[in-house]
């Protein structure tokens, strides 16, 4: 078993598998570790939010976080559509018309007109003809990759891609390349020449921890040069980037490239739940019968499907939300930089404050809580061991007063912990 004196150096990953330890023994050891984190103010996870997803949350706290109202920087509801009256009404109307659930998987009776409508709408959203729905965004990645790539193939991953992509690669060969490093990607593609049946480069459009964006034009050039395929997960780009919110592909004028496989979610910009894949018709049709998690999972409920359809329409009908989001992003970034915090290369609604030391990061997060700011303390294995940070998501519905409250909280926290360097405006 684990020596408790080593707890300060351990992370959740150390408990994923413990040789010669039974399931229950491992659970007991992890339970003790969670108690240690809680006792030391490092377990600010799974807090109970008592109000809906909005720019302010009513939180039922714990020993460290008091019950109270907090400005919300932990939700990926970038445009605030979870609370938009039209989106909520669409969900209510769907329940009134169709009920609360689908009742079956899509192949055997669980495919309804609202699913077909959503498939058509998300395909048309990107200027394509075909799409497939998944009950979660995580599954859209993991299930699709498992279905497409086998032991004769290879997935070539930017090392910063989402965990769902790594899970999807369990059935195939995997190589990674340094984040956004084109020389390393080309080296991997060269070494993979003539060794695998299918080569697929997989990237995020916007990276979920640093908020920076993929060098997609350079990547696509290499993909085509070496006869590979490209899959882009643009979960954090859609609704944020592009003149009409179509994401990184629109921003980089690549929407017309029909060879790119697009994955994404309805749970961020679209204020709902579920995931999708948009690709060539032949691939989509195969996925509908060969992707096990789609084939054997009950379809998404009508409320979520119709809420997503309405949210998609709102992107075009009410573009002011995307514009307001960017005003908030730019205002907040400049405020953090003026204090001297390291926010990396973010170009999106994801804004990290990089601190490095996990203990110091936990202290900083708790001090923000004490000033009414709810943000996430992100540590290994979500990021590298020496790259702990406070991660925040911006919303179009944040007021300037709320952003100022957060910036003042960061300033007060920094006065005590001395994290920031000189202002880097």
CSV table of C-alpha atoms in Angstrom, one decimal:
chain,number,residue,atom,x,y,z
A,1,UNK,CA,0.0,0.0,0.0
A,2,UNK,CA,1.0,3.7,-0.3
A,3,UNK,CA,3.0,5.4,2.5
A,4,UNK,CA,0.9,8.4,3.6
A,5,UNK,CA,4.1,10.4,3.9
A,6,UNK,CA,4.2,10.4,0.1
A,7,UNK,CA,0.8,11.9,-0.3
A,8,UNK,CA,2.1,15.5,-1.0
A,9,UNK,CA,3.7,14.2,-4.2
A,10,UNK,CA,0.9,12.0,-5.4
A,11,UNK,CA,-1.9,12.6,-7.9
A,12,UNK,CA,-5.1,10.9,-9.0
A,13,UNK,CA,-3.1,9.0,-11.7
A,14,UNK,CA,-1.1,7.1,-9.0
A,15,UNK,CA,-4.4,5.3,-8.1
A,16,UNK,CA,-5.4,4.3,-11.6
A,17,UNK,CA,-3.7,1.0,-11.2
A,18,UNK,CA,-1.8,-0.4,-8.2
A,19,UNK,CA,0.0,-3.7,-8.8
A,20,UNK,CA,-0.9,-6.5,-6.5
A,21,UNK,CA,-3.7,-4.5,-4.9
A,22,UNK,CA,-7.3,-5.6,-5.1
A,23,UNK,CA,-10.1,-3.3,-6.4
A,24,UNK,CA,-11.4,-2.7,-2.9
A,25,UNK,CA,-8.0,-2.1,-1.4
A,26,UNK,CA,-7.2,0.4,-4.1
A,27,UNK,CA,-10.6,2.2,-3.5
A,28,UNK,CA,-9.8,2.4,0.2
A,29,UNK,CA,-6.3,3.8,-0.5
A,30,UNK,CA,-7.8,6.4,-2.8
A,31,UNK,CA,-10.4,7.2,-0.2
A,32,UNK,CA,-7.7,8.0,2.3
A,33,UNK,CA,-5.9,10.2,-0.3
A,34,UNK,CA,-9.1,12.1,-1.0
A,35,UNK,CA,-9.4,12.7,2.8
A,36,UNK,CA,-5.9,14.1,2.8
A,37,UNK,CA,-6.6,16.5,-0.1
A,38,UNK,CA,-9.8,17.6,1.6
A,39,UNK,CA,-8.0,18.2,4.9
A,40,UNK,CA,-5.4,20.3,3.1
A,41,UNK,CA,-7.8,22.4,1.1
A,42,UNK,CA,-7.1,20.7,-2.2
A,43,UNK,CA,-10.4,19.0,-3.0
A,44,UNK,CA,-12.5,21.7,-4.5
A,45,UNK,CA,-14.2,19.3,-6.9
A,46,UNK,CA,-17.7,18.1,-7.3
A,47,UNK,CA,-19.2,21.1,-5.5
A,48,UNK,CA,-23.0,21.1,-5.6
A,49,UNK,CA,-24.4,24.0,-7.7
A,50,UNK,CA,-27.9,24.8,-6.6
A,51,UNK,CA,-28.9,27.0,-9.5
A,52,UNK,CA,-28.8,26.6,-13.3
A,53,UNK,CA,-25.7,27.1,-15.4
A,54,UNK,CA,-25.4,30.9,-15.6
A,55,UNK,CA,-22.8,33.7,-15.0
A,56,UNK,CA,-23.4,33.3,-11.3
A,57,UNK,CA,-23.9,30.1,-9.3
A,58,UNK,CA,-25.3,29.4,-5.9
A,59,UNK,CA,-22.9,26.8,-4.4
A,60,UNK,CA,-23.4,24.4,-1.6
A,61,UNK,CA,-19.8,24.4,-0.4
A,62,UNK,CA,-17.6,22.2,1.9
A,63,UNK,CA,-15.0,22.8,4.7
A,64,UNK,CA,-13.0,25.1,2.5
A,65,UNK,CA,-15.6,26.7,0.2
A,66,UNK,CA,-18.5,28.4,2.1
A,67,UNK,CA,-22.1,28.2,0.9
A,68,UNK,CA,-22.8,31.3,-1.2
A,69,UNK,CA,-23.0,33.0,-4.5
A,70,UNK,CA,-20.0,32.9,-6.9
A,71,UNK,CA,-19.2,34.4,-10.3
A,72,UNK,CA,-19.1,31.4,-12.6
A,73,UNK,CA,-15.8,30.8,-14.5
A,74,UNK,CA,-16.2,27.0,-14.7
A,75,UNK,CA,-18.9,26.5,-17.4
A,76,UNK,CA,-18.3,26.2,-21.1
A,77,UNK,CA,-21.6,27.8,-21.9
A,78,UNK,CA,-19.8,30.4,-24.0
A,79,UNK,CA,-22.8,32.3,-25.3
A,80,UNK,CA,-25.1,31.7,-22.3
A,81,UNK,CA,-27.6,29.7,-24.3
A,82,UNK,CA,-28.4,27.3,-21.5
A,83,UNK,CA,-30.4,30.2,-20.1
A,84,UNK,CA,-31.7,31.7,-23.3
A,85,UNK,CA,-35.5,31.9,-23.3
A,86,UNK,CA,-35.9,30.5,-26.8
A,87,UNK,CA,-33.6,27.5,-26.1
A,88,UNK,CA,-35.4,26.7,-22.9
A,89,UNK,CA,-38.8,27.0,-24.6
A,90,UNK,CA,-37.6,24.7,-27.4
A,91,UNK,CA,-36.8,22.0,-24.8
A,92,UNK,CA,-40.1,22.5,-23.1
A,93,UNK,CA,-42.0,22.3,-26.3
A,94,UNK,CA,-40.1,19.1,-27.3
A,95,UNK,CA,-41.1,17.4,-24.0
A,96,UNK,CA,-44.7,18.4,-24.6
A,97,UNK,CA,-44.7,17.0,-28.1
A,98,UNK,CA,-42.4,13.9,-27.8
A,99,UNK,CA,-42.0,13.1,-24.1
A,100,UNK,CA,-38.8,12.9,-22.0
A,101,UNK,CA,-36.8,10.1,-23.7
A,102,UNK,CA,-36.2,8.2,-26.9
A,103,UNK,CA,-36.7,4.7,-25.4
A,104,UNK,CA,-34.3,2.8,-27.7
A,105,UNK,CA,-31.0,2.9,-29.6
A,106,UNK,CA,-31.2,4.5,-33.0
A,107,UNK,CA,-31.0,1.3,-35.1
A,108,UNK,CA,-34.0,-0.4,-33.4
A,109,UNK,CA,-36.6,2.3,-33.0
A,110,UNK,CA,-34.9,5.2,-31.2
A,111,UNK,CA,-34.3,7.4,-34.2
A,112,UNK,CA,-37.0,10.1,-34.3
A,113,UNK,CA,-37.8,13.0,-36.5
A,114,UNK,CA,-36.1,15.4,-34.1
A,115,UNK,CA,-32.9,13.3,-34.4
A,116,UNK,CA,-33.0,13.4,-38.1
A,117,UNK,CA,-33.6,17.2,-38.0
A,118,UNK,CA,-30.6,17.7,-35.7
A,119,UNK,CA,-28.4,15.5,-38.0
A,120,UNK,CA,-29.5,17.6,-41.0
A,121,UNK,CA,-29.0,20.9,-39.2
A,122,UNK,CA,-25.5,20.2,-37.8
A,123,UNK,CA,-24.3,18.9,-41.2
A,124,UNK,CA,-25.8,22.0,-42.9
A,125,UNK,CA,-24.2,24.2,-40.3
A,126,UNK,CA,-20.8,23.2,-41.6
A,127,UNK,CA,-22.0,23.2,-45.3
A,128,UNK,CA,-22.0,19.4,-45.5
A,129,UNK,CA,-24.6,16.8,-46.1
A,130,UNK,CA,-24.2,14.1,-43.5
A,131,UNK,CA,-23.7,13.8,-39.7
A,132,UNK,CA,-24.1,11.3,-36.9
A,133,UNK,CA,-25.2,12.0,-33.3
A,134,UNK,CA,-23.8,10.6,-30.1
A,135,UNK,CA,-25.3,10.9,-26.6
A,136,UNK,CA,-22.1,12.6,-25.3
A,137,UNK,CA,-19.4,14.7,-26.9
A,138,UNK,CA,-16.8,12.4,-25.3
A,139,UNK,CA,-18.3,9.4,-27.1
A,140,UNK,CA,-18.3,11.2,-30.4
A,141,UNK,CA,-14.5,11.1,-30.3
A,142,UNK,CA,-13.8,7.9,-28.6
A,143,UNK,CA,-16.4,5.8,-30.4
A,144,UNK,CA,-15.7,7.3,-33.9
A,145,UNK,CA,-12.0,6.7,-33.7
A,146,UNK,CA,-12.5,3.1,-32.3
A,147,UNK,CA,-14.7,2.4,-35.3
A,148,UNK,CA,-12.5,3.9,-38.0
A,149,UNK,CA,-9.0,2.9,-36.8
A,150,UNK,CA,-7.9,-0.7,-36.1
A,151,UNK,CA,-4.6,-2.6,-35.4
A,152,UNK,CA,-3.5,-2.1,-39.0
A,153,UNK,CA,-3.8,1.7,-38.8
A,154,UNK,CA,-2.2,4.6,-36.8
A,155,UNK,CA,-3.5,7.7,-35.1
A,156,UNK,CA,-1.0,10.6,-35.0
A,157,UNK,CA,-2.0,12.9,-32.2
A,158,UNK,CA,-1.1,16.3,-31.1
A,159,UNK,CA,0.0,15.5,-27.5
A,160,UNK,CA,-2.5,18.1,-26.1
A,161,UNK,CA,-5.7,16.5,-27.5
A,162,UNK,CA,-8.6,15.7,-25.3
A,163,UNK,CA,-8.7,12.6,-23.1
A,164,UNK,CA,-11.6,11.2,-25.2
A,165,UNK,CA,-9.4,11.0,-28.2
A,166,UNK,CA,-6.7,9.1,-26.3
A,167,UNK,CA,-9.4,6.6,-25.2
A,168,UNK,CA,-10.6,6.2,-28.8
A,169,UNK,CA,-7.1,5.1,-29.8
A,170,UNK,CA,-7.0,2.0,-27.6
A,171,UNK,CA,-7.8,-0.2,-30.6
A,172,UNK,CA,-5.1,1.2,-32.9
A,173,UNK,CA,-1.5,2.3,-33.0
A,174,UNK,CA,-0.6,5.7,-31.7
A,175,UNK,CA,2.2,8.2,-32.1
A,176,UNK,CA,2.1,11.7,-30.7
A,177,UNK,CA,3.8,14.9,-31.9
A,178,UNK,CA,4.8,17.9,-29.8
A,179,UNK,CA,2.0,20.4,-29.5
A,180,UNK,CA,1.6,22.4,-32.7
A,181,UNK,CA,5.1,21.4,-33.7
A,182,UNK,CA,5.1,21.0,-37.5
A,183,UNK,CA,8.6,19.7,-37.8
A,184,UNK,CA,7.8,16.9,-35.3
A,185,UNK,CA,4.5,16.1,-37.1
A,186,UNK,CA,6.3,15.8,-40.4
A,187,UNK,CA,8.9,13.5,-38.9
A,188,UNK,CA,6.2,11.2,-37.5
A,189,UNK,CA,4.4,11.2,-40.8
A,190,UNK,CA,7.6,10.3,-42.6
A,191,UNK,CA,8.4,7.5,-40.3
A,192,UNK,CA,4.9,6.1,-40.7
A,193,UNK,CA,5.1,6.0,-44.5
A,194,UNK,CA,4.1,2.6,-45.9
A,195,UNK,CA,3.8,1.0,-42.5
A,196,UNK,CA,0.1,1.4,-41.9
A,197,UNK,CA,-3.1,1.0,-43.8
A,198,UNK,CA,-4.7,4.3,-42.7
A,199,UNK,CA,-2.9,7.3,-41.2
A,200,UNK,CA,-5.1,9.8,-39.3
A,201,UNK,CA,-3.8,13.0,-37.8
A,202,UNK,CA,-6.0,14.1,-34.9
A,203,UNK,CA,-6.1,17.6,-33.4
A,204,UNK,CA,-8.2,19.9,-31.4
A,205,UNK,CA,-9.4,23.2,-33.0
A,206,UNK,CA,-9.1,25.0,-29.7
A,207,UNK,CA,-7.1,23.2,-27.0
A,208,UNK,CA,-9.1,22.8,-23.8
A,209,UNK,CA,-6.4,23.6,-21.2
A,210,UNK,CA,-4.3,26.3,-22.9
A,211,UNK,CA,-7.0,27.8,-25.1
A,212,UNK,CA,-4.6,28.1,-28.0
A,213,UNK,CA,-5.6,27.1,-31.5
A,214,UNK,CA,-4.3,24.5,-34.0
A,215,UNK,CA,-2.0,25.5,-36.8
A,216,UNK,CA,-4.5,23.8,-39.0
A,217,UNK,CA,-3.4,25.1,-42.4
A,218,UNK,CA,0.1,23.9,-41.9
A,219,UNK,CA,-1.2,20.6,-40.5
A,220,UNK,CA,-3.6,20.0,-43.5
A,221,UNK,CA,-0.7,20.7,-45.9
A,222,UNK,CA,1.3,18.0,-44.3
A,223,UNK,CA,-1.6,15.6,-44.1
A,224,UNK,CA,-2.3,15.9,-47.8
A,225,UNK,CA,1.5,15.6,-48.6
A,226,UNK,CA,1.8,12.3,-46.8
A,227,UNK,CA,-1.5,10.7,-47.8
A,228,UNK,CA,-3.1,10.9,-44.3
A,229,UNK,CA,-6.6,11.9,-43.1
A,230,UNK,CA,-7.4,14.7,-40.7
A,231,UNK,CA,-9.9,14.7,-37.8
A,232,UNK,CA,-10.5,17.9,-35.8
A,233,UNK,CA,-12.4,18.1,-32.6
A,234,UNK,CA,-13.6,21.7,-32.5
A,235,UNK,CA,-15.7,21.5,-29.3
A,236,UNK,CA,-14.2,24.8,-28.0
A,237,UNK,CA,-14.1,26.6,-31.3
A,238,UNK,CA,-17.7,26.4,-32.5
A,239,UNK,CA,-19.7,29.5,-31.5
A,240,UNK,CA,-16.5,31.3,-30.6
A,241,UNK,CA,-14.4,31.5,-33.8
A,242,UNK,CA,-15.3,32.3,-37.3
A,243,UNK,CA,-17.4,35.2,-38.6
A,244,UNK,CA,-20.6,33.2,-38.1
A,245,UNK,CA,-19.4,30.9,-35.3
A,246,UNK,CA,-18.6,27.9,-37.4
A,247,UNK,CA,-15.3,27.5,-35.6
A,248,UNK,CA,-11.7,27.2,-36.5
A,249,UNK,CA,-12.4,25.8,-40.0
A,250,UNK,CA,-14.4,28.9,-40.8
A,251,UNK,CA,-11.7,31.1,-39.2
A,252,UNK,CA,-9.1,29.5,-41.4
A,253,UNK,CA,-11.3,29.4,-44.5
A,254,UNK,CA,-11.3,25.6,-44.7
A,255,UNK,CA,-14.9,24.7,-44.4
A,256,UNK,CA,-15.1,23.7,-48.1
A,257,UNK,CA,-12.5,21.0,-47.6
A,258,UNK,CA,-14.8,17.9,-47.6
A,259,UNK,CA,-12.0,15.5,-46.6
A,260,UNK,CA,-11.7,16.8,-43.0
A,261,UNK,CA,-13.6,14.9,-40.3
A,262,UNK,CA,-15.2,17.2,-37.8
A,263,UNK,CA,-16.2,16.3,-34.3
A,264,UNK,CA,-17.9,18.5,-31.7
A,265,UNK,CA,-20.4,18.8,-28.9
A,266,UNK,CA,-23.8,20.3,-28.2
A,267,UNK,CA,-22.9,20.8,-24.6
A,268,UNK,CA,-20.9,24.1,-24.9
A,269,UNK,CA,-22.0,26.8,-27.3
A,270,UNK,CA,-25.3,25.0,-28.0
A,271,UNK,CA,-26.3,24.8,-24.4
A,272,UNK,CA,-27.5,21.2,-24.6
A,273,UNK,CA,-26.0,17.7,-24.4
A,274,UNK,CA,-24.5,15.3,-26.9
A,275,UNK,CA,-21.9,15.1,-29.6
A,276,UNK,CA,-21.7,14.9,-33.4
A,277,UNK,CA,-19.4,13.9,-36.3
A,278,UNK,CA,-19.7,15.5,-39.7
A,279,UNK,CA,-17.8,13.8,-42.5
A,280,UNK,CA,-18.1,12.2,-45.9
A,281,UNK,CA,-21.4,10.4,-46.5
A,282,UNK,CA,-19.8,6.9,-46.7
A,283,UNK,CA,-18.0,7.4,-43.4
A,284,UNK,CA,-21.1,8.6,-41.6
A,285,UNK,CA,-23.2,5.7,-42.9
A,286,UNK,CA,-20.6,3.2,-41.8
A,287,UNK,CA,-20.4,4.8,-38.3
A,288,UNK,CA,-24.2,4.5,-37.9
A,289,UNK,CA,-23.9,0.7,-38.2
A,290,UNK,CA,-20.3,0.0,-37.0
A,291,UNK,CA,-19.8,2.5,-34.1
A,292,UNK,CA,-20.8,0.3,-31.2
A,293,UNK,CA,-21.4,3.2,-28.7
A,294,UNK,CA,-23.9,4.7,-31.2
A,295,UNK,CA,-25.5,1.5,-32.2
A,296,UNK,CA,-26.1,0.2,-28.7
A,297,UNK,CA,-26.8,3.4,-26.8
A,298,UNK,CA,-30.2,5.0,-26.3
A,299,UNK,CA,-30.6,8.1,-28.5
A,300,UNK,CA,-30.5,11.6,-26.9
A,301,UNK,CA,-33.8,12.9,-25.5
A,302,UNK,CA,-36.1,15.2,-27.5
A,303,UNK,CA,-35.5,18.2,-25.2
A,304,UNK,CA,-31.8,18.2,-25.8
A,305,UNK,CA,-32.1,17.7,-29.5
A,306,UNK,CA,-34.5,20.5,-30.0
A,307,UNK,CA,-32.6,22.8,-27.7
A,308,UNK,CA,-29.5,22.3,-29.8
A,309,UNK,CA,-31.5,23.0,-33.0
A,310,UNK,CA,-32.7,26.3,-31.5
A,311,UNK,CA,-29.3,27.3,-30.3
A,312,UNK,CA,-27.8,26.7,-33.7
A,313,UNK,CA,-30.4,29.0,-35.2
A,314,UNK,CA,-29.6,31.7,-32.6
A,315,UNK,CA,-26.0,31.9,-33.8
A,316,UNK,CA,-27.2,33.4,-37.0
A,317,UNK,CA,-30.3,35.2,-35.6
A,318,UNK,CA,-28.5,36.9,-32.7
A,319,UNK,CA,-24.8,37.4,-33.5
A,320,UNK,CA,-24.5,39.9,-30.7
A,321,UNK,CA,-23.7,37.1,-28.3
A,322,UNK,CA,-20.5,36.1,-30.1
A,323,UNK,CA,-19.5,39.7,-30.3
A,324,UNK,CA,-20.1,40.2,-26.6
A,325,UNK,CA,-18.1,37.1,-25.8
A,326,UNK,CA,-15.1,38.5,-27.5
A,327,UNK,CA,-15.5,41.9,-25.8
A,328,UNK,CA,-15.4,40.0,-22.5
A,329,UNK,CA,-12.5,37.8,-23.5
A,330,UNK,CA,-10.3,40.7,-24.6
A,331,UNK,CA,-11.2,42.8,-21.5
A,332,UNK,CA,-10.4,40.0,-19.1
A,333,UNK,CA,-7.2,38.9,-20.8
A,334,UNK,CA,-5.9,42.5,-20.7
A,335,UNK,CA,-6.8,42.8,-17.0
A,336,UNK,CA,-4.9,39.6,-16.1
A,337,UNK,CA,-1.9,40.6,-18.2
A,338,UNK,CA,-1.8,44.0,-16.6
A,339,UNK,CA,-1.4,42.4,-13.2
A,340,UNK,CA,1.4,40.2,-14.6
A,341,UNK,CA,-0.1,36.8,-14.8
A,342,UNK,CA,1.0,34.2,-17.4
A,343,UNK,CA,-2.0,33.3,-19.5
A,344,UNK,CA,0.0,31.6,-22.2
A,345,UNK,CA,-1.0,31.7,-25.8
A,346,UNK,CA,-4.8,31.6,-25.4
A,347,UNK,CA,-6.9,32.8,-28.4
A,348,UNK,CA,-10.3,31.6,-27.2
A,349,UNK,CA,-12.8,31.6,-24.4
A,350,UNK,CA,-10.5,29.3,-22.4
A,351,UNK,CA,-8.2,31.5,-20.2
A,352,UNK,CA,-5.6,29.8,-18.0
A,353,UNK,CA,-3.5,31.5,-15.3
A,354,UNK,CA,-0.4,29.4,-15.2
A,355,UNK,CA,1.2,28.9,-11.8
A,356,UNK,CA,3.1,25.7,-12.0
A,357,UNK,CA,3.3,24.5,-8.4
A,358,UNK,CA,0.2,22.4,-7.5
A,359,UNK,CA,0.1,23.5,-3.8
A,360,UNK,CA,0.4,27.2,-4.7
A,361,UNK,CA,-2.3,26.7,-7.3
A,362,UNK,CA,-4.7,25.2,-4.8
A,363,UNK,CA,-4.0,28.1,-2.4
A,364,UNK,CA,-4.7,30.6,-5.1
A,365,UNK,CA,-8.0,28.9,-6.1
A,366,UNK,CA,-9.2,28.9,-2.5
A,367,UNK,CA,-8.4,32.6,-2.1
A,368,UNK,CA,-10.4,33.3,-5.2
A,369,UNK,CA,-13.3,31.3,-3.7
A,370,UNK,CA,-13.1,33.5,-0.6
A,371,UNK,CA,-13.7,36.5,-2.9
A,372,UNK,CA,-16.7,35.0,-4.6
A,373,UNK,CA,-14.9,33.6,-7.7
A,374,UNK,CA,-15.5,30.0,-8.8
A,375,UNK,CA,-12.7,28.8,-11.0
A,376,UNK,CA,-11.0,25.4,-11.6
A,377,UNK,CA,-7.7,24.3,-10.2
A,378,UNK,CA,-6.2,22.1,-12.9
A,379,UNK,CA,-3.4,19.7,-12.1
A,380,UNK,CA,-1.7,16.5,-13.4
A,381,UNK,CA,-2.8,14.3,-15.2
A,382,UNK,CA,-5.0,16.9,-16.9
A,383,UNK,CA,-1.8,18.9,-17.5
A,384,UNK,CA,1.9,18.3,-16.9
A,385,UNK,CA,3.1,18.0,-13.3
A,386,UNK,CA,4.8,21.3,-13.4
A,387,UNK,CA,2.1,23.1,-15.3
A,388,UNK,CA,-0.7,23.5,-12.8
A,389,UNK,CA,-3.0,26.4,-13.5
A,390,UNK,CA,-6.3,28.0,-12.8
A,391,UNK,CA,-8.5,27.5,-15.8
A,392,UNK,CA,-11.4,29.8,-16.6
A,393,UNK,CA,-14.1,29.8,-19.2
A,394,UNK,CA,-15.6,33.1,-20.4
A,395,UNK,CA,-19.2,33.7,-21.1
A,396,UNK,CA,-21.0,36.4,-23.2
A,397,UNK,CA,-23.3,36.9,-20.2
A,398,UNK,CA,-20.5,38.0,-17.8
A,399,UNK,CA,-21.0,41.6,-16.8
A,400,UNK,CA,-18.1,44.0,-16.6
A,401,UNK,CA,-18.8,44.3,-12.9
A,402,UNK,CA,-18.3,40.5,-12.6
A,403,UNK,CA,-15.1,40.6,-14.6
A,404,UNK,CA,-13.8,43.4,-12.4
A,405,UNK,CA,-14.7,41.5,-9.3
A,406,UNK,CA,-12.6,38.6,-10.6
A,407,UNK,CA,-9.7,40.8,-11.5
A,408,UNK,CA,-9.7,42.5,-8.1
A,409,UNK,CA,-9.7,39.0,-6.5
A,410,UNK,CA,-6.7,38.0,-8.6
A,411,UNK,CA,-4.9,41.2,-7.6
A,412,UNK,CA,-5.6,40.6,-3.9
A,413,UNK,CA,-4.5,37.0,-4.2
A,414,UNK,CA,-1.3,38.0,-6.0
A,415,UNK,CA,-0.5,40.5,-3.3
A,416,UNK,CA,-0.3,37.6,-0.8
A,417,UNK,CA,1.1,34.8,-2.9
A,418,UNK,CA,3.3,36.8,-5.3
A,419,UNK,CA,2.6,34.6,-8.3
A,420,UNK,CA,2.6,37.3,-11.1
A,421,UNK,CA,5.7,38.8,-12.6
A,422,UNK,CA,5.9,42.2,-14.1
A,423,UNK,CA,2.9,43.2,-16.2
A,424,UNK,CA,3.2,41.8,-19.8
A,425,UNK,CA,1.0,44.2,-21.7
